[in-house]
Short mmCIF file of C-alpha atoms in Angstrom, two decimals:
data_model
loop_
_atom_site.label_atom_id
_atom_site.label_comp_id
_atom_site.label_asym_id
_atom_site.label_seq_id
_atom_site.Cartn_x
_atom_site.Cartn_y
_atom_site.Cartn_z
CA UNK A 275 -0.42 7.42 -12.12
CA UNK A 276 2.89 5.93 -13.46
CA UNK A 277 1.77 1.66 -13.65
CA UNK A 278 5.31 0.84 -14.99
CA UNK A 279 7.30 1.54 -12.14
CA UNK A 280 5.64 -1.40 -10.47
CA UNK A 281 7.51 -4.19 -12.32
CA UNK A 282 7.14 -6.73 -9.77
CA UNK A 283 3.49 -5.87 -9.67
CA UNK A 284 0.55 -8.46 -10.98
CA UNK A 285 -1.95 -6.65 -9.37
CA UNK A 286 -4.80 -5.27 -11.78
CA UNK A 287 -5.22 -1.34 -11.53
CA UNK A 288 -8.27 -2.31 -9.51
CA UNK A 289 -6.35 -3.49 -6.61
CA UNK A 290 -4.45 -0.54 -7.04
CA UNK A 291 -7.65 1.57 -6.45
CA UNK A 292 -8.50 -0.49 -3.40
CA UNK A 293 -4.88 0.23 -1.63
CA UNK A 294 -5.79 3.81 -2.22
CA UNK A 295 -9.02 4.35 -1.04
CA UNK A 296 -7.51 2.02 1.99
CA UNK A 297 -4.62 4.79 2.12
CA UNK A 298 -7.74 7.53 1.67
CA UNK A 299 -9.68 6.27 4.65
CA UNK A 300 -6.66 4.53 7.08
CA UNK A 301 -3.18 7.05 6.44
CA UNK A 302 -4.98 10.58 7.86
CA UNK A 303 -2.46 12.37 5.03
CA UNK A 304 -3.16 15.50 4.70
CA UNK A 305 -2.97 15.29 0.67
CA UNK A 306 -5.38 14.26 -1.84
CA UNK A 307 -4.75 10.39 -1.87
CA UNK A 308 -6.01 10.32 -5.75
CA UNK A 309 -2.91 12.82 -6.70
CA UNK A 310 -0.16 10.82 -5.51
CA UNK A 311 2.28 8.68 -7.47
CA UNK A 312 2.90 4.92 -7.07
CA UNK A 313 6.38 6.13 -5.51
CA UNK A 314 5.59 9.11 -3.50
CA UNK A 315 6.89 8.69 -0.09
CA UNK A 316 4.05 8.16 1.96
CA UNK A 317 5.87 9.22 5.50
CA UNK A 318 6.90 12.85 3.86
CA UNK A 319 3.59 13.26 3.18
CA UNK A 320 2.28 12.42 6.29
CA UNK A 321 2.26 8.77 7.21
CA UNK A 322 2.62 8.31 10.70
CA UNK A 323 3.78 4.44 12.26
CA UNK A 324 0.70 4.33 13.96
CA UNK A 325 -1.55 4.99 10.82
CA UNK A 326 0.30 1.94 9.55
CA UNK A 327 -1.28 -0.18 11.81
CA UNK A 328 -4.85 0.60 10.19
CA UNK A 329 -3.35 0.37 6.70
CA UNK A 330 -1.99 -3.20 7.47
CA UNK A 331 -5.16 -4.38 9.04
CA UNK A 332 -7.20 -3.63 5.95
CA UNK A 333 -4.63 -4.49 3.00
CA UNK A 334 -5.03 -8.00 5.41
CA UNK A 335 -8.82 -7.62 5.49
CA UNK A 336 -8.99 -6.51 1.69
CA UNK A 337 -6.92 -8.70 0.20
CA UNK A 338 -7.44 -11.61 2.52
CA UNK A 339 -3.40 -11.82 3.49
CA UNK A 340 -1.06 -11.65 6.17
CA UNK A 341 1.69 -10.03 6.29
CA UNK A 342 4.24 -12.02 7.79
CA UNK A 343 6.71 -10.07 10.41
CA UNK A 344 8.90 -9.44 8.00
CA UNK A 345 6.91 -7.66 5.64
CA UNK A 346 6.22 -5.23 8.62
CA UNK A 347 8.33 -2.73 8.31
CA UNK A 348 8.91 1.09 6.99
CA UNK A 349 9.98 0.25 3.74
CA UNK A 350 6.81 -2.21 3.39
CA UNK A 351 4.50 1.04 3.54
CA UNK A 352 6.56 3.78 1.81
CA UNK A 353 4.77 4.25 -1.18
CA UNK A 354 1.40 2.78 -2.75
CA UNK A 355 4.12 1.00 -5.18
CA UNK A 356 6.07 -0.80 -2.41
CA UNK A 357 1.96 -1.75 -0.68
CA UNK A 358 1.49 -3.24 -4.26
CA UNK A 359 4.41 -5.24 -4.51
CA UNK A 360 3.92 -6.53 -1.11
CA UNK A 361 0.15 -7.47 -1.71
CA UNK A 362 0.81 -9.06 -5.00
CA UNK A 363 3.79 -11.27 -3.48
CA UNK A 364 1.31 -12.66 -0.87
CA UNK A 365 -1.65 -12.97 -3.24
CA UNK A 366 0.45 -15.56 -5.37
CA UNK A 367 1.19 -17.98 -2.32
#
């Protein structure tokens, strides 16, 4: 796992773990969750929209957030990098 590409990032590598075993038990990939990169896309590795929806409600759950409308979106959940980013924006309001 590549932690520099996540500039933006504050989230401790713990955190990280937590959006992947989120991604493990709510994104039905068909991959090994644990041998992805912070910037694989997600959606060409199986991501569907309506796995989303799962991912969303426990990132909210998990990190006790909400993601505001326009955090819901594609781009949002492309990658565990862009889930970060997004988490660790909200977690600093």
């Amino acid at each position: 796992m590549n932690s520099d590409v996540l500039p933006s990032s504050d989230l401790p590598s713990s955190d990280l773990d937590a959006i992947r075993d989120i991604l493990a038990r709510q994104g039905a990939l068909s991959i090994d969750v644990q041998t992805l990169d912070v910037e694989t896309d997600l959606y060409s590795v199986g991501l569907t929209s309506l796995a989303t929806v799962g991912i969303m409600l426990a990132l909210e759950d998990r990190f006790e957030i909400e993601l505001p409308e326009s955090m819901l979106s594609r781009n949002t959940f492309r990658s565990i990098g862009a889930m970060a980013e997004a988490v660790a924006k909200l977690v600093q309001v």
